[in-house]
Coordinates of C-alpha atoms and ligand atoms in Angstrom, one line a residue:
M131 CA 0.3 32.7 14.8
I132 CA 0.3 28.9 14.5
W133 CA 2.1 27.3 12.5
F134 CA 0.2 23.6 11.7
T135 CA 2.9 20.1 10.2
E136 CA 1.2 17.5 8.1
H137 CA 4.8 15.0 8.6
W138 CA 4.4 13.3 4.8
T139 CA 6.8 10.7 6.1
E140 CA 9.6 10.8 8.5
N141 CA 11.8 13.4 6.6
V142 CA 9.4 15.5 4.8
G143 CA 6.4 18.3 6.4
F144 CA 3.8 20.4 5.1
S145 CA 3.2 23.6 7.0
V146 CA 0.8 25.9 6.9
K147 CA 0.0 28.9 8.3
V148 CA -4.0 29.2 10.6
N149 CA -5.4 31.9 12.4
W150 CA -7.5 29.4 15.1
A151 CA -7.7 26.0 15.9
K152 CA -10.7 23.6 17.0
R153 CA -10.3 20.5 18.5
V154 CA -12.4 17.6 19.7
K155 CA -11.5 13.7 19.9
S156 CA -14.3 10.7 19.4
P157 CA -14.1 7.1 20.0
Y158 CA -11.9 7.1 16.6
Q159 CA -9.8 10.0 16.5
E160 CA -8.9 13.0 17.0
I161 CA -10.7 15.5 14.8
V162 CA -9.6 19.3 14.5
I163 CA -11.0 22.0 12.4
L164 CA -8.0 24.5 11.2
D165 CA -8.7 28.2 9.8
T166 CA -6.0 28.3 7.8
V167 CA -4.6 32.0 6.2
E168 CA -4.2 30.3 2.7
F169 CA -6.8 27.4 2.3
G170 CA -9.8 28.3 4.2
K171 CA -10.8 25.9 6.4
M172 CA -8.8 21.9 7.2
L173 CA -9.9 19.1 8.0
V174 CA -7.4 16.9 9.9
L175 CA -8.0 13.7 10.9
D176 CA -5.1 12.0 13.5
G177 CA -2.9 14.0 12.4
L178 CA -3.7 13.7 8.6
V179 CA -5.3 16.6 6.1
Q180 CA -8.5 15.2 4.9
T181 CA -9.8 18.0 2.6
T182 CA -9.9 22.5 3.1
E183 CA -12.0 24.8 1.9
R184 CA -9.5 25.7 -0.8
D185 CA -8.7 22.7 -2.5
E186 CA -11.6 20.2 -2.0
F187 CA -12.8 20.9 -5.4
I188 CA -10.1 18.4 -7.1
Y189 CA -10.6 15.2 -4.7
H190 CA -14.1 15.4 -4.5
E191 CA -14.8 15.7 -7.7
M192 CA -11.8 13.5 -9.2
L193 CA -13.3 10.9 -6.6
A194 CA -17.1 10.4 -8.1
H195 CA -17.4 11.8 -11.5
P196 CA -15.0 9.3 -13.3
P197 CA -16.3 6.2 -12.3
M198 CA -20.0 8.1 -12.2
V199 CA -19.9 9.0 -15.4
L200 CA -18.2 5.4 -17.0
H201 CA -21.5 3.8 -15.3
K202 CA -24.4 3.9 -17.8
N203 CA -26.7 4.7 -16.0
P204 CA -25.9 5.5 -11.9
E205 CA -29.5 5.1 -9.3
R206 CA -27.8 3.9 -6.3
V207 CA -25.0 5.4 -4.9
L208 CA -22.7 4.3 -1.5
V209 CA -20.3 6.3 0.1
I210 CA -17.2 4.5 2.1
G211 CA -16.1 7.2 4.7
G212 CA -16.4 10.9 3.6
G213 CA -18.3 12.1 7.1
D214 CA -17.7 15.8 5.4
G215 CA -20.0 15.3 2.7
G216 CA -18.2 16.4 -0.8
T217 CA -18.4 13.4 -2.1
V218 CA -21.5 13.5 -2.0
R219 CA -23.1 17.1 -3.4
E220 CA -20.7 15.9 -6.1
I221 CA -22.5 12.1 -7.0
L222 CA -26.2 14.8 -6.2
Q223 CA -24.7 16.5 -9.6
H224 CA -25.8 13.8 -11.2
P225 CA -29.4 13.5 -12.3
S226 CA -29.4 9.1 -13.1
V227 CA -28.7 9.2 -8.8
K228 CA -32.2 7.9 -6.8
E229 CA -30.4 7.3 -3.8
V230 CA -27.3 7.8 -1.8
H231 CA -25.9 5.8 0.8
L232 CA -23.0 7.6 3.3
C233 CA -21.4 5.0 5.6
E234 CA -19.7 6.9 7.8
I235 CA -17.7 5.2 10.9
D236 CA -17.4 8.6 13.2
E237 CA -21.0 10.4 13.7
M238 CA -18.8 13.1 15.3
V239 CA -16.5 14.1 10.9
I240 CA -20.2 14.0 10.4
Q241 CA -21.6 17.0 12.9
V242 CA -17.8 19.0 13.2
S243 CA -18.0 19.1 8.8
R244 CA -21.9 20.1 9.1
E245 CA -20.8 23.0 11.5
Y246 CA -17.5 24.1 10.3
L247 CA -17.5 23.2 6.3
P248 CA -21.2 24.2 5.0
S249 CA -19.8 24.5 1.4
I250 CA -18.8 21.0 1.4
S251 CA -21.6 19.1 4.0
S252 CA -24.2 21.2 2.1
Q253 CA -25.6 18.3 0.9
L254 CA -25.9 15.7 3.4
D255 CA -29.8 16.8 3.6
N256 CA -31.0 15.7 0.3
P257 CA -33.8 13.6 0.5
K258 CA -31.8 11.8 -1.7
V259 CA -29.3 11.0 1.3
K260 CA -29.9 8.4 3.8
I261 CA -26.7 8.5 6.6
F262 CA -25.5 4.8 8.1
I263 CA -22.9 4.9 11.0
Q264 CA -21.7 2.1 10.8
D265 CA -18.1 0.0 10.2
G266 CA -18.4 0.2 6.0
S267 CA -16.9 -3.5 6.5
K268 CA -20.7 -5.2 8.2
F269 CA -22.6 -2.7 5.8
L270 CA -21.2 -4.5 2.9
E271 CA -22.4 -7.4 4.1
E272 CA -26.0 -6.3 4.8
R273 CA -26.1 -5.3 1.1
Q274 CA -25.4 -7.7 -1.7
N275 CA -26.2 -6.2 -5.1
Y276 CA -27.6 -3.4 -4.5
Y277 CA -25.1 -0.5 -5.7
D278 CA -24.4 0.6 -9.4
V279 CA -21.9 2.7 -8.2
I280 CA -19.4 2.2 -4.5
I281 CA -17.2 5.5 -3.8
M282 CA -14.3 4.2 -0.8
D283 CA -13.7 7.7 0.0
S284 CA -11.4 7.1 3.1
S285 CA -7.9 7.9 5.0
D286 CA -4.5 7.0 4.8
P287 CA -4.7 3.0 5.5
V288 CA -3.1 3.4 8.6
G289 CA -5.8 2.8 12.2
A290 CA -9.6 2.0 12.0
S291 CA -8.8 2.6 7.8
Q292 CA -6.1 -0.1 7.1
V293 CA -9.5 -2.7 6.9
L294 CA -10.8 -0.5 3.8
F295 CA -7.4 -1.8 1.7
S296 CA -7.5 -5.4 1.9
S297 CA -8.8 -7.9 -0.8
E298 CA -11.4 -9.6 2.1
F299 CA -13.1 -5.6 2.0
Y300 CA -13.1 -5.3 -2.1
T301 CA -14.6 -8.4 -2.5
K302 CA -17.5 -7.8 -0.3
V303 CA -17.7 -4.3 -2.5
K304 CA -17.7 -6.5 -5.3
N305 CA -20.6 -8.6 -3.7
S306 CA -22.4 -5.5 -2.8
L307 CA -22.3 -4.0 -6.4
R308 CA -25.2 -5.4 -9.2
E309 CA -25.3 -5.8 -12.4
G310 CA -23.1 -3.4 -14.5
G311 CA -21.4 -1.9 -11.1
I312 CA -18.2 0.4 -10.4
M313 CA -15.6 1.4 -7.4
V314 CA -13.7 3.8 -7.3
A315 CA -10.8 4.1 -4.4
Q316 CA -8.2 7.3 -3.1
T317 CA -5.0 5.3 -3.0
E318 CA -2.6 8.2 -1.3
S319 CA 0.2 8.7 -3.6
P320 CA 2.5 7.3 -5.9
I321 CA 5.5 9.4 -5.3
L322 CA 5.6 9.4 -1.2
Q323 CA 3.2 7.0 -0.1
E324 CA 4.2 4.1 -3.0
E325 CA 4.1 1.3 -1.1
Y326 CA 0.2 1.6 0.0
F327 CA -0.2 2.8 -3.6
K328 CA 0.8 -0.3 -4.6
N329 CA -0.9 -2.3 -2.2
A330 CA -4.4 -0.8 -2.6
Y331 CA -3.7 -1.4 -6.6
R332 CA -2.8 -4.7 -6.4
E333 CA -5.8 -6.2 -3.7
I334 CA -8.8 -4.3 -5.9
S335 CA -6.6 -6.4 -8.6
K336 CA -6.9 -9.6 -6.8
V337 CA -10.4 -8.8 -7.0
F338 CA -11.6 -7.2 -10.6
K339 CA -10.8 -8.0 -13.9
N340 CA -11.2 -4.5 -15.0
V341 CA -8.7 -2.5 -13.0
G342 CA -7.9 1.6 -13.8
V343 CA -5.2 4.0 -12.1
Y344 CA -5.8 7.9 -13.1
L345 CA -3.9 10.6 -11.3
A346 CA -4.8 14.6 -9.8
Y347 CA -3.1 17.5 -8.3
I348 CA -4.2 17.8 -5.1
P349 CA -1.8 20.8 -3.0
T350 CA -2.6 19.8 0.2
Y351 CA -1.9 16.2 0.0
P352 CA 1.7 14.1 0.2
S353 CA 3.1 15.7 -2.1
G354 CA -0.1 16.8 -4.7
M355 CA 0.7 13.9 -6.9
W356 CA -2.9 11.5 -5.6
S357 CA -4.1 8.9 -7.2
F358 CA -7.3 6.4 -7.0
T359 CA -8.0 3.4 -9.0
V360 CA -11.3 2.5 -10.1
A361 CA -12.8 -1.0 -11.1
S362 CA -15.4 -3.6 -12.5
N363 CA -15.9 -6.8 -13.1
D364 CA -17.9 -6.6 -16.1
V365 CA -17.2 -2.5 -17.8
N366 CA -14.8 -1.8 -20.0
I367 CA -13.5 1.2 -17.6
R368 CA -11.3 1.6 -20.3
D369 CA -13.8 2.9 -23.1
T370 CA -13.9 6.8 -21.6
G371 CA -16.2 7.9 -25.1
K372 CA -18.9 5.7 -24.2
N373 CA -20.5 8.6 -21.8
V374 CA -18.1 11.5 -22.6
G375 CA -21.5 14.1 -23.6
R376 CA -22.9 13.4 -20.1
V377 CA -19.6 15.2 -18.4
K378 CA -20.1 18.8 -19.9
E379 CA -23.6 18.8 -17.9
L380 CA -21.3 18.8 -14.6
K381 CA -21.2 21.8 -12.3
T382 CA -16.7 21.3 -12.2
K383 CA -13.6 23.7 -11.6
Y384 CA -11.1 20.6 -12.3
F385 CA -12.9 17.3 -14.2
C386 CA -13.5 17.9 -17.5
D387 CA -14.0 16.0 -20.4
S388 CA -10.1 16.5 -21.6
I389 CA -9.4 14.7 -18.5
Y390 CA -11.6 11.8 -18.9
N391 CA -10.6 11.4 -22.5
C392 CA -7.7 10.5 -21.0
L393 CA -8.1 9.7 -18.0
F394 CA -6.1 6.8 -17.6
A395 CA -3.0 8.4 -19.1
L396 CA 0.2 8.1 -17.0
P397 CA 3.4 9.2 -16.1
K398 CA 6.2 6.3 -17.0
F399 CA 7.1 6.3 -13.5
V400 CA 3.8 5.5 -12.0
Q401 CA 3.2 2.9 -15.1
Q402 CA 6.1 1.1 -13.9
I403 CA 5.0 1.0 -9.9
L404 CA 2.2 -0.5 -11.2
N405 CA 3.8 -3.1 -13.2
K406 CA 6.2 -3.9 -10.5
Ligands
LIG512 N1 -9.9 11.3 2.6 C1 -8.5 11.1 1.6 C2 -7.3 11.2 2.1 C3 -6.0 11.6 2.1 C4 -5.2 12.3 3.2 N2 -3.9 11.6 3.8 C5 -2.7 12.6 3.8 N3 -2.7 14.3 4.4 N4 -1.8 12.2 5.2 C6 -10.3 12.3 2.4 C7 -11.4 12.5 2.8 C8 -12.0 13.9 2.1 N5 -13.6 13.7 1.5

């Protein structure tokens, strides 16, 4: 038996027992698929766990559905990163959606996910989906004032993903949203990655008027406590009462109306981090 360990910090590791491993090197990163005993297939990029068959629903539901439900009628949606397809799959549950663009820099992540993670990548061939193999920043510059919802499904802010957490980048995101547009980003662990989390919140707040943070519990990510930051310039994202009826129509296992109703309820220490 092999064990795989992600080093969550210099002092903390998360280990899983593995039946077999496949490793490829793309021009951007090392891509590993692990067949784990407890979590099913696991996708790892440069040593960082991205998703597993067993708990992916939590992250993908919580990343996609809050901004989609907060928007009054999302038709055009963009995912930046997210080459495994899990976020795209959740977006397509919303009947108002006409097109989903996926902008992923690393084509090999998509290929590997299609081959080894069929339940996650299942909707990548949906006719509403268009895949662009491109740098997210350049892609946004070419599409101003277009999207209703933009979802940042990136890895940690190191290497290729680092630029995706800067206010320069969020300004491009803002310019690519049309009226009533909403963006969301995965913003790391408030416990084990406090600096990343605080930084992302600060950079997003420089660009958007209305910003809110919510959490989900994801066993395979550092500390298990994970944050998402949702933002808009012209939608009051705090008003989670308004479209709550749409939540019931979704097939979900984590996201539900009681979570949506108190989406922005945060533990005290997390509020304190944000107010610092
Ligand atoms: N993107 C967020 C992964 C961050 C995990 N970080 C870590 N393991 N240190 C996931 C992409 C799934 N579509």
